[in-house]
PDB file of C-alpha atoms in Angstrom:
ATOM      1  CA  MET K 340       0.000   0.000   0.000  1.00 61.00           C
ATOM      2  CA  THR K 341       1.338   3.428  -0.940  1.00 89.00           C
ATOM      3  CA  LEU K 342       1.923   6.129   1.638  1.00 92.00           C
ATOM      4  CA  PHE K 343      -0.882   8.269   0.213  1.00 90.00           C
ATOM      5  CA  ASN K 344      -3.438   5.440   0.219  1.00 92.00           C
ATOM      6  CA  GLU K 345      -2.571   4.469   3.790  1.00 93.00           C
ATOM      7  CA  LEU K 346      -2.835   8.083   4.940  1.00 93.00           C
ATOM      8  CA  ARG K 347      -6.218   8.436   3.254  1.00 92.00           C
ATOM      9  CA  ARG K 348      -7.436   5.255   4.959  1.00 93.00           C
ATOM     10  CA  VAL K 349      -6.370   6.561   8.385  1.00 92.00           C
ATOM     11  CA  VAL K 350      -7.915  10.000   7.903  1.00 90.00           C
ATOM     12  CA  GLU K 351     -11.216   8.581   6.607  1.00 91.00           C
ATOM     13  CA  ALA K 352     -11.359   6.305   9.665  1.00 91.00           C
ATOM     14  CA  GLY K 353     -10.871   9.268  12.013  1.00 88.00           C
ATOM     15  CA  GLY K 354      -7.396   8.185  13.099  1.00 90.00           C
ATOM     16  CA  ARG K 355      -4.223  10.169  13.740  1.00 91.00           C
ATOM     17  CA  ALA K 356      -0.973  10.116  11.807  1.00 94.00           C
ATOM     18  CA  VAL K 357       2.016  12.276  10.948  1.00 95.00           C
ATOM     19  CA  VAL K 358       3.969  12.484   7.705  1.00 96.00           C
ATOM     20  CA  PHE K 359       7.614  13.459   8.141  1.00 96.00           C
ATOM     21  CA  THR K 360       9.234  15.008   5.059  1.00 96.00           C
ATOM     22  CA  VAL K 361      12.975  15.696   4.955  1.00 94.00           C
ATOM     23  CA  VAL K 362      13.317  19.196   3.491  1.00 91.00           C
ATOM     24  CA  ALA K 363      17.104  19.545   3.358  1.00 84.00           C
ATOM     25  CA  GLY K 364      20.208  17.427   3.059  1.00 80.00           C
ATOM     26  CA  ASP K 365      20.987  14.215   1.183  1.00 81.00           C
ATOM     27  CA  GLN K 366      17.541  12.709   1.837  1.00 87.00           C
ATOM     28  CA  ALA K 367      15.533  15.787   0.869  1.00 91.00           C
ATOM     29  CA  GLY K 368      12.067  14.734  -0.260  1.00 92.00           C
ATOM     30  CA  ALA K 369      12.045  11.431   1.617  1.00 93.00           C
ATOM     31  CA  LYS K 370       8.788  10.817   3.499  1.00 95.00           C
ATOM     32  CA  LEU K 371       7.846   8.637   6.456  1.00 95.00           C
ATOM     33  CA  LEU K 372       4.225   8.127   7.492  1.00 96.00           C
ATOM     34  CA  VAL K 373       3.884   7.164  11.164  1.00 96.00           C
ATOM     35  CA  LEU K 374       0.545   5.940  12.486  1.00 93.00           C
ATOM     36  CA  GLU K 375      -0.668   6.276  16.066  1.00 87.00           C
ATOM     37  CA  ASP K 376       0.186   2.634  16.743  1.00 88.00           C
ATOM     38  CA  GLY K 377       3.808   3.233  15.690  1.00 89.00           C
ATOM     39  CA  SER K 378       3.650   1.467  12.322  1.00 92.00           C
ATOM     40  CA  THR K 379       5.346   3.221   9.395  1.00 94.00           C
ATOM     41  CA  VAL K 380       5.174   3.533   5.616  1.00 93.00           C
ATOM     42  CA  GLY K 381       7.676   5.294   3.367  1.00 92.00           C
ATOM     43  CA  ASP K 382      11.352   5.791   2.612  1.00 91.00           C
ATOM     44  CA  GLY K 383      12.145   8.466   5.203  1.00 90.00           C
ATOM     45  CA  PRO K 384      14.640   7.908   8.035  1.00 91.00           C
ATOM     46  CA  PRO K 385      13.054   5.236  10.292  1.00 93.00           C
ATOM     47  CA  GLU K 386      14.353   6.935  13.446  1.00 93.00           C
ATOM     48  CA  LEU K 387      11.834   9.750  12.827  1.00 93.00           C
ATOM     49  CA  ALA K 388       9.131   7.397  14.116  1.00 94.00           C
ATOM     50  CA  ALA K 389      10.337   8.136  17.674  1.00 93.00           C
ATOM     51  CA  LEU K 390       9.244  11.768  17.200  1.00 92.00           C
ATOM     52  CA  ALA K 391       5.665  10.871  16.256  1.00 92.00           C
ATOM     53  CA  PRO K 392       4.092  10.815  19.764  1.00 89.00           C
ATOM     54  CA  ASP K 393       5.243  14.369  20.514  1.00 86.00           C
ATOM     55  CA  ALA K 394       4.102  15.552  17.079  1.00 89.00           C
ATOM     56  CA  LEU K 395       0.672  13.964  17.520  1.00 89.00           C
ATOM     57  CA  ARG K 396       0.289  15.456  20.996  1.00 84.00           C
ATOM     58  CA  ALA K 397       1.126  18.903  19.598  1.00 82.00           C
ATOM     59  CA  GLY K 398      -1.729  18.391  17.142  1.00 82.00           C
ATOM     60  CA  ARG K 399      -0.383  20.793  14.550  1.00 83.00           C
ATOM     61  CA  SER K 400       2.032  20.693  11.629  1.00 89.00           C
ATOM     62  CA  HIS K 401       5.472  22.150  12.283  1.00 88.00           C
ATOM     63  CA  VAL K 402       9.122  22.149  11.232  1.00 90.00           C
ATOM     64  CA  LEU K 403      11.636  20.401  13.463  1.00 87.00           C
ATOM     65  CA  GLU K 404      15.360  19.804  13.426  1.00 85.00           C
ATOM     66  CA  HIS K 405      16.630  16.236  13.583  1.00 82.00           C
ATOM     67  CA  GLY K 406      20.294  15.310  13.431  1.00 80.00           C
ATOM     68  CA  GLY K 407      21.173  18.612  11.768  1.00 82.00           C
ATOM     69  CA  THR K 408      18.451  18.210   9.125  1.00 85.00           C
ATOM     70  CA  ALA K 409      15.217  20.161   8.771  1.00 90.00           C
ATOM     71  CA  VAL K 410      12.107  17.961   8.755  1.00 93.00           C
ATOM     72  CA  PHE K 411       8.488  18.992   8.193  1.00 95.00           C
ATOM     73  CA  ALA K 412       5.988  17.130  10.388  1.00 94.00           C
ATOM     74  CA  ASP K 413       2.551  17.222   8.767  1.00 95.00           C
ATOM     75  CA  VAL K 414       0.014  16.153  11.409  1.00 93.00           C
ATOM     76  CA  PHE K 415      -3.363  14.654  10.511  1.00 94.00           C
ATOM     77  CA  GLY K 416      -6.259  13.779  12.774  1.00 89.00           C
ATOM     78  CA  PRO K 417      -9.714  14.714  14.062  1.00 92.00           C
ATOM     79  CA  PRO K 418     -10.231  17.794  16.273  1.00 93.00           C
ATOM     80  CA  PRO K 419      -8.785  17.543  19.792  1.00 94.00           C
ATOM     81  CA  ARG K 420     -11.216  16.456  22.498  1.00 96.00           C
ATOM     82  CA  LEU K 421     -11.942  17.750  25.974  1.00 98.00           C
ATOM     83  CA  LEU K 422     -13.462  15.290  28.454  1.00 98.00           C
ATOM     84  CA  VAL K 423     -14.854  16.934  31.585  1.00 98.00           C
ATOM     85  CA  TYR K 424     -16.001  14.737  34.459  1.00 97.00           C
ATOM     86  CA  GLY K 425     -18.496  16.571  36.653  1.00 96.00           C
ATOM     87  CA  ALA K 426     -21.463  18.420  35.095  1.00 95.00           C
ATOM     88  CA  VAL K 427     -21.086  21.594  37.161  1.00 92.00           C
ATOM     89  CA  ASP K 428     -21.172  25.243  36.085  1.00 90.00           C
ATOM     90  CA  THR K 429     -17.472  25.252  35.247  1.00 94.00           C
ATOM     91  CA  ALA K 430     -18.030  22.319  32.865  1.00 96.00           C
ATOM     92  CA  GLU K 431     -20.365  24.426  30.739  1.00 96.00           C
ATOM     93  CA  ALA K 432     -17.883  27.318  30.722  1.00 96.00           C
ATOM     94  CA  LEU K 433     -15.086  24.917  29.676  1.00 97.00           C
ATOM     95  CA  CYS K 434     -17.179  23.530  26.832  1.00 97.00           C
ATOM     96  CA  ARG K 435     -18.029  27.008  25.571  1.00 96.00           C
ATOM     97  CA  ALA K 436     -14.356  27.979  25.530  1.00 95.00           C
ATOM     98  CA  ALA K 437     -13.205  24.760  23.859  1.00 96.00           C
ATOM     99  CA  LYS K 438     -15.865  24.852  21.152  1.00 94.00           C
ATOM    100  CA  LEU K 439     -14.790  28.364  20.148  1.00 94.00           C
ATOM    101  CA  LEU K 440     -11.477  26.787  19.106  1.00 94.00           C
ATOM    102  CA  GLY K 441     -13.039  23.850  17.290  1.00 94.00           C
ATOM    103  CA  TRP K 442     -12.570  21.192  19.972  1.00 96.00           C
ATOM    104  CA  THR K 443     -14.995  18.319  20.528  1.00 97.00           C
ATOM    105  CA  THR K 444     -16.409  18.445  24.061  1.00 98.00           C
ATOM    106  CA  ILE K 445     -17.668  15.582  26.217  1.00 98.00           C
ATOM    107  CA  VAL K 446     -19.113  15.918  29.709  1.00 98.00           C
ATOM    108  CA  ALA K 447     -19.735  12.900  31.941  1.00 97.00           C
ATOM    109  CA  ASP K 448     -21.288  12.514  35.373  1.00 97.00           C
ATOM    110  CA  ALA K 449     -22.811   9.569  37.204  1.00 96.00           C
ATOM    111  CA  ARG K 450     -25.531  11.886  38.527  1.00 95.00           C
ATOM    112  CA  ALA K 451     -28.276  11.968  35.901  1.00 95.00           C
ATOM    113  CA  ARG K 452     -29.855  15.110  37.369  1.00 95.00           C
ATOM    114  CA  PHE K 453     -26.642  17.042  36.591  1.00 94.00           C
ATOM    115  CA  ALA K 454     -25.675  15.638  33.175  1.00 95.00           C
ATOM    116  CA  THR K 455     -28.474  17.303  31.222  1.00 96.00           C
ATOM    117  CA  PRO K 456     -28.574  19.499  28.090  1.00 96.00           C
ATOM    118  CA  GLU K 457     -30.154  22.254  30.183  1.00 95.00           C
ATOM    119  CA  ARG K 458     -27.146  22.419  32.517  1.00 94.00           C
ATOM    120  CA  VAL K 459     -24.430  21.856  29.890  1.00 96.00           C
ATOM    121  CA  PRO K 460     -25.848  22.995  26.522  1.00 96.00           C
ATOM    122  CA  SER K 461     -22.401  23.454  24.937  1.00 96.00           C
ATOM    123  CA  ALA K 462     -21.301  19.824  25.341  1.00 97.00           C
ATOM    124  CA  ASP K 463     -21.149  17.869  22.081  1.00 97.00           C
ATOM    125  CA  GLU K 464     -21.823  14.703  24.061  1.00 97.00           C
ATOM    126  CA  LEU K 465     -23.286  14.064  27.516  1.00 97.00           C
ATOM    127  CA  LEU K 466     -22.695  10.786  29.341  1.00 97.00           C
ATOM    128  CA  VAL K 467     -24.454   9.550  32.442  1.00 97.00           C
ATOM    129  CA  ALA K 468     -21.693   7.184  33.481  1.00 97.00           C
ATOM    130  CA  TRP K 469     -19.370   6.237  36.304  1.00 97.00           C
ATOM    131  CA  PRO K 470     -15.687   7.120  35.753  1.00 95.00           C
ATOM    132  CA  GLU K 471     -14.555   3.755  34.390  1.00 95.00           C
ATOM    133  CA  GLU K 472     -17.551   3.628  32.035  1.00 96.00           C
ATOM    134  CA  ALA K 473     -16.889   7.148  30.780  1.00 97.00           C
ATOM    135  CA  LEU K 474     -13.214   6.419  30.068  1.00 96.00           C
ATOM    136  CA  ALA K 475     -14.070   3.136  28.342  1.00 96.00           C
ATOM    137  CA  HIS K 476     -16.537   4.982  26.113  1.00 97.00           C
ATOM    138  CA  VAL K 477     -14.278   7.926  25.262  1.00 96.00           C
ATOM    139  CA  ARG K 478     -11.008   5.942  24.972  1.00 94.00           C
ATOM    140  CA  PRO K 479      -8.717   8.986  25.463  1.00 95.00           C
ATOM    141  CA  ASP K 480      -5.934   9.265  22.915  1.00 91.00           C
ATOM    142  CA  LEU K 481      -3.015  11.618  22.274  1.00 88.00           C
ATOM    143  CA  GLY K 482      -5.488  14.325  21.266  1.00 91.00           C
ATOM    144  CA  THR K 483      -7.577  14.183  24.446  1.00 95.00           C
ATOM    145  CA  ALA K 484      -7.465  16.407  27.516  1.00 97.00           C
ATOM    146  CA  ILE K 485      -9.245  15.343  30.728  1.00 98.00           C
ATOM    147  CA  ILE K 486     -10.398  17.626  33.547  1.00 97.00           C
ATOM    148  CA  VAL K 487     -12.010  16.356  36.764  1.00 96.00           C
ATOM    149  CA  LEU K 488     -14.364  18.744  38.581  1.00 95.00           C
ATOM    150  CA  THR K 489     -16.334  16.586  41.013  1.00 90.00           C
ATOM    151  CA  HIS K 490     -14.558  17.126  44.381  1.00 83.00           C
ATOM    152  CA  ASP K 491     -15.706  13.647  45.427  1.00 88.00           C
ATOM    153  CA  ASP K 492     -13.294  10.751  45.976  1.00 88.00           C
ATOM    154  CA  LYS K 493     -15.732   8.144  44.743  1.00 92.00           C
ATOM    155  CA  PHE K 494     -15.544   9.868  41.343  1.00 94.00           C
ATOM    156  CA  ASP K 495     -12.126  11.553  41.419  1.00 92.00           C
ATOM    157  CA  LEU K 496      -9.963   8.582  42.402  1.00 93.00           C
ATOM    158  CA  PRO K 497     -11.217   6.016  39.870  1.00 94.00           C
ATOM    159  CA  LEU K 498     -11.354   8.656  37.131  1.00 95.00           C
ATOM    160  CA  LEU K 499      -7.771   9.781  37.716  1.00 95.00           C
ATOM    161  CA  SER K 500      -6.519   6.190  38.020  1.00 94.00           C
ATOM    162  CA  ALA K 501      -8.124   5.257  34.702  1.00 94.00           C
ATOM    163  CA  ALA K 502      -6.971   8.483  33.040  1.00 96.00           C
ATOM    164  CA  LEU K 503      -3.367   7.769  34.007  1.00 96.00           C
ATOM    165  CA  ALA K 504      -3.616   4.455  32.163  1.00 94.00           C
ATOM    166  CA  SER K 505      -4.677   6.289  28.983  1.00 94.00           C
ATOM    167  CA  ASP K 506      -2.789   8.281  26.334  1.00 92.00           C
ATOM    168  CA  ALA K 507      -4.450  11.600  27.290  1.00 95.00           C
ATOM    169  CA  PHE K 508      -1.968  14.444  26.830  1.00 94.00           C
ATOM    170  CA  TYR K 509      -3.392  16.414  29.763  1.00 96.00           C
ATOM    171  CA  ILE K 510      -5.006  15.340  33.058  1.00 97.00           C
ATOM    172  CA  GLY K 511      -6.193  18.084  35.375  1.00 96.00           C
ATOM    173  CA  ALA K 512      -8.063  18.067  38.670  1.00 93.00           C
ATOM    174  CA  LEU K 513      -9.814  20.945  40.411  1.00 89.00           C
ATOM    175  CA  GLY K 514      -9.360  21.393  44.166  1.00 83.00           C
ATOM    176  CA  SER K 515      -7.317  23.069  46.853  1.00 82.00           C
ATOM    177  CA  ARG K 516      -3.699  22.132  47.483  1.00 86.00           C
ATOM    178  CA  ARG K 517      -4.767  20.320  50.662  1.00 87.00           C
ATOM    179  CA  ASN K 518      -7.264  18.227  48.711  1.00 85.00           C
ATOM    180  CA  GLN K 519      -4.701  17.588  45.986  1.00 87.00           C
ATOM    181  CA  GLU K 520      -2.226  16.240  48.540  1.00 89.00           C
ATOM    182  CA  ARG K 521      -4.867  14.052  50.193  1.00 90.00           C
ATOM    183  CA  ARG K 522      -5.918  12.730  46.779  1.00 89.00           C
ATOM    184  CA  ARG K 523      -2.300  12.083  45.870  1.00 90.00           C
ATOM    185  CA  GLU K 524      -1.762  10.008  49.020  1.00 92.00           C
ATOM    186  CA  SER K 525      -4.871   7.963  48.231  1.00 91.00           C
ATOM    187  CA  LEU K 526      -3.652   7.263  44.704  1.00 92.00           C
ATOM    188  CA  LEU K 527      -0.232   6.224  46.003  1.00 91.00           C
ATOM    189  CA  LYS K 528      -1.896   3.803  48.430  1.00 91.00           C
ATOM    190  CA  ALA K 529      -3.915   2.437  45.516  1.00 89.00           C
ATOM    191  CA  GLY K 530      -0.678   1.486  43.771  1.00 90.00           C
ATOM    192  CA  ILE K 531      -0.200   4.391  41.365  1.00 91.00           C
ATOM    193  CA  ALA K 532       3.505   5.128  40.899  1.00 91.00           C
ATOM    194  CA  GLU K 533       4.713   8.534  42.064  1.00 90.00           C
ATOM    195  CA  SER K 534       6.225   9.184  38.640  1.00 90.00           C
ATOM    196  CA  GLU K 535       2.791   8.662  37.061  1.00 93.00           C
ATOM    197  CA  LEU K 536       1.186  11.162  39.422  1.00 92.00           C
ATOM    198  CA  GLU K 537       3.386  13.871  37.910  1.00 92.00           C
ATOM    199  CA  ARG K 538       1.074  13.739  34.896  1.00 94.00           C
ATOM    200  CA  ILE K 539      -1.770  15.181  36.982  1.00 95.00           C
ATOM    201  CA  SER K 540      -2.021  18.964  37.003  1.00 93.00           C
ATOM    202  CA  GLY K 541      -3.603  19.885  40.293  1.00 88.00           C
ATOM    203  CA  PRO K 542      -4.750  22.425  41.148  1.00 90.00           C
ATOM    204  CA  CYS K 543      -5.192  22.743  37.387  1.00 93.00           C
ATOM    205  CA  GLY K 544      -5.084  26.041  35.566  1.00 94.00           C
ATOM    206  CA  LEU K 545      -2.870  29.090  35.158  1.00 94.00           C
ATOM    207  CA  ASP K 546      -2.542  31.663  37.918  1.00 92.00           C
ATOM    208  CA  ILE K 547      -4.715  34.511  36.585  1.00 91.00           C
ATOM    209  CA  GLY K 548      -6.633  35.248  39.781  1.00 92.00           C
ATOM    210  CA  ALA K 549      -9.754  33.433  38.565  1.00 90.00           C
ATOM    211  CA  GLU K 550     -12.855  33.551  40.786  1.00 89.00           C
ATOM    212  CA  SER K 551     -16.015  32.920  38.745  1.00 92.00           C
ATOM    213  CA  PRO K 552     -16.737  29.641  36.908  1.00 90.00           C
ATOM    214  CA  ALA K 553     -16.027  31.364  33.582  1.00 93.00           C
ATOM    215  CA  GLU K 554     -12.690  32.730  34.809  1.00 94.00           C
ATOM    216  CA  THR K 555     -11.776  29.348  36.280  1.00 94.00           C
ATOM    217  CA  ALA K 556     -12.595  27.655  32.976  1.00 95.00           C
ATOM    218  CA  LEU K 557     -10.423  30.159  31.114  1.00 95.00           C
ATOM    219  CA  SER K 558      -7.547  29.473  33.497  1.00 95.00           C
ATOM    220  CA  MET K 559      -7.843  25.702  33.081  1.00 96.00           C
ATOM    221  CA  PHE K 560      -8.286  25.679  29.318  1.00 96.00           C
ATOM    222  CA  ALA K 561      -5.351  28.061  28.889  1.00 96.00           C
ATOM    223  CA  GLU K 562      -3.163  25.537  30.705  1.00 96.00           C
ATOM    224  CA  VAL K 563      -4.466  22.754  28.456  1.00 96.00           C
ATOM    225  CA  LEU K 564      -3.460  24.792  25.389  1.00 94.00           C
ATOM    226  CA  ALA K 565      -0.042  25.574  26.859  1.00 92.00           C
ATOM    227  CA  VAL K 566       0.672  21.910  27.609  1.00 92.00           C
ATOM    228  CA  ARG K 567      -0.426  20.894  24.124  1.00 89.00           C
ATOM    229  CA  ALA K 568       1.921  23.462  22.588  1.00 84.00           C
ATOM    230  CA  GLY K 569       4.804  22.581  24.910  1.00 83.00           C
ATOM    231  CA  ARG K 570       4.787  26.047  26.493  1.00 81.00           C
ATOM    232  CA  SER K 571       4.977  27.133  30.131  1.00 80.00           C
ATOM    233  CA  GLY K 572       1.975  29.459  29.994  1.00 81.00           C
ATOM    234  CA  GLY K 573       3.878  32.452  31.376  1.00 77.00           C
ATOM    235  CA  ALA K 574       3.696  36.067  30.224  1.00 75.00           C
ATOM    236  CA  LEU K 575       4.898  36.667  26.641  1.00 70.00           C
ATOM    237  CA  THR K 576       7.033  39.571  27.838  1.00 72.00           C
ATOM    238  CA  ARG K 577       9.175  37.061  29.773  1.00 72.00           C
ATOM    239  CA  SER K 578       9.115  34.289  27.182  1.00 62.00           C
ATOM    240  CA  GLY K 579      12.160  33.282  25.153  1.00 62.00           C
ATOM    241  CA  HIS K 580       9.960  31.604  22.510  1.00 60.00           C
ATOM    242  CA  ARG K 581       8.648  33.102  19.314  1.00 61.00           C
ATOM    243  CA  ILE K 582       5.079  34.266  19.816  1.00 53.00           C
ATOM    244  CA  HIS K 583       3.442  32.147  17.104  1.00 52.00           C
ATOM    245  CA  ALA K 584       5.675  29.316  15.932  1.00 49.00           C
ATOM    246  CA  GLU K 585       9.212  28.091  15.782  1.00 49.00           C
ATOM    247  CA  PRO K 586      11.067  24.946  14.742  1.00 44.00           C
ATOM    248  CA  VAL K 587      10.819  22.127  17.269  1.00 45.00           C
ATOM    249  CA  ALA K 588      14.058  20.393  18.190  1.00 43.00           C
ATOM    250  CA  GLY K 589      14.038  16.670  17.564  1.00 44.00           C
ATOM    251  CA  LYS K 590      16.133  13.964  19.133  1.00 39.00           C
ATOM    252  CA  LYS K 591      19.689  13.883  17.892  1.00 35.00           C
TER     253      LYS K 591
END
């Protein structure tokens, strides 16, 4: 199967893939298609496959430098997804913000009286489901961000445990620092490795002095965008990065 036909098959099936094209040097023009499962097609340098997970998480096409050679990473896939567990006011504000940028939004809650179109009209999908059921339905991938809003251990702990076993690029949890530490201890006792817990952003969000649900949602979604872009989320006046885009360094 040719590279183009395989790419078309993946895109039509709603999958994710990246095409690396060498744009300079002896192998200029060589292409390597890397699928989400790690399989490859093409004549490009096979070591480029190791860069695919980061490229897919970034979710956008970009130029990178690999071994002294410029490579264009052309990323294909469906819109990124935001899964919010807990159908509270902040969930609706998060969905509104995400949909403005073309994201697909999913809100889940085991409490049927909360997970309703009247409470969360901006959600593309509403699930009345316990955490494990919600994660099994959504199947988070490299283009999925997860935010937990419930403040209830019977929801938070199983949701975070299952999220850590997924490929989600972002996992955030609302709550005070005291609650975050208590939750962390519970997850450690449940057998979650400390290194895995570093994936959880909690309290999630950027420090913008948010108070209302809308401001809190803005803070959290801004952090999601920063993580996806590989940025710190600080003020541009103190940033050493280009404002819009720059080449991404690959592994040497």
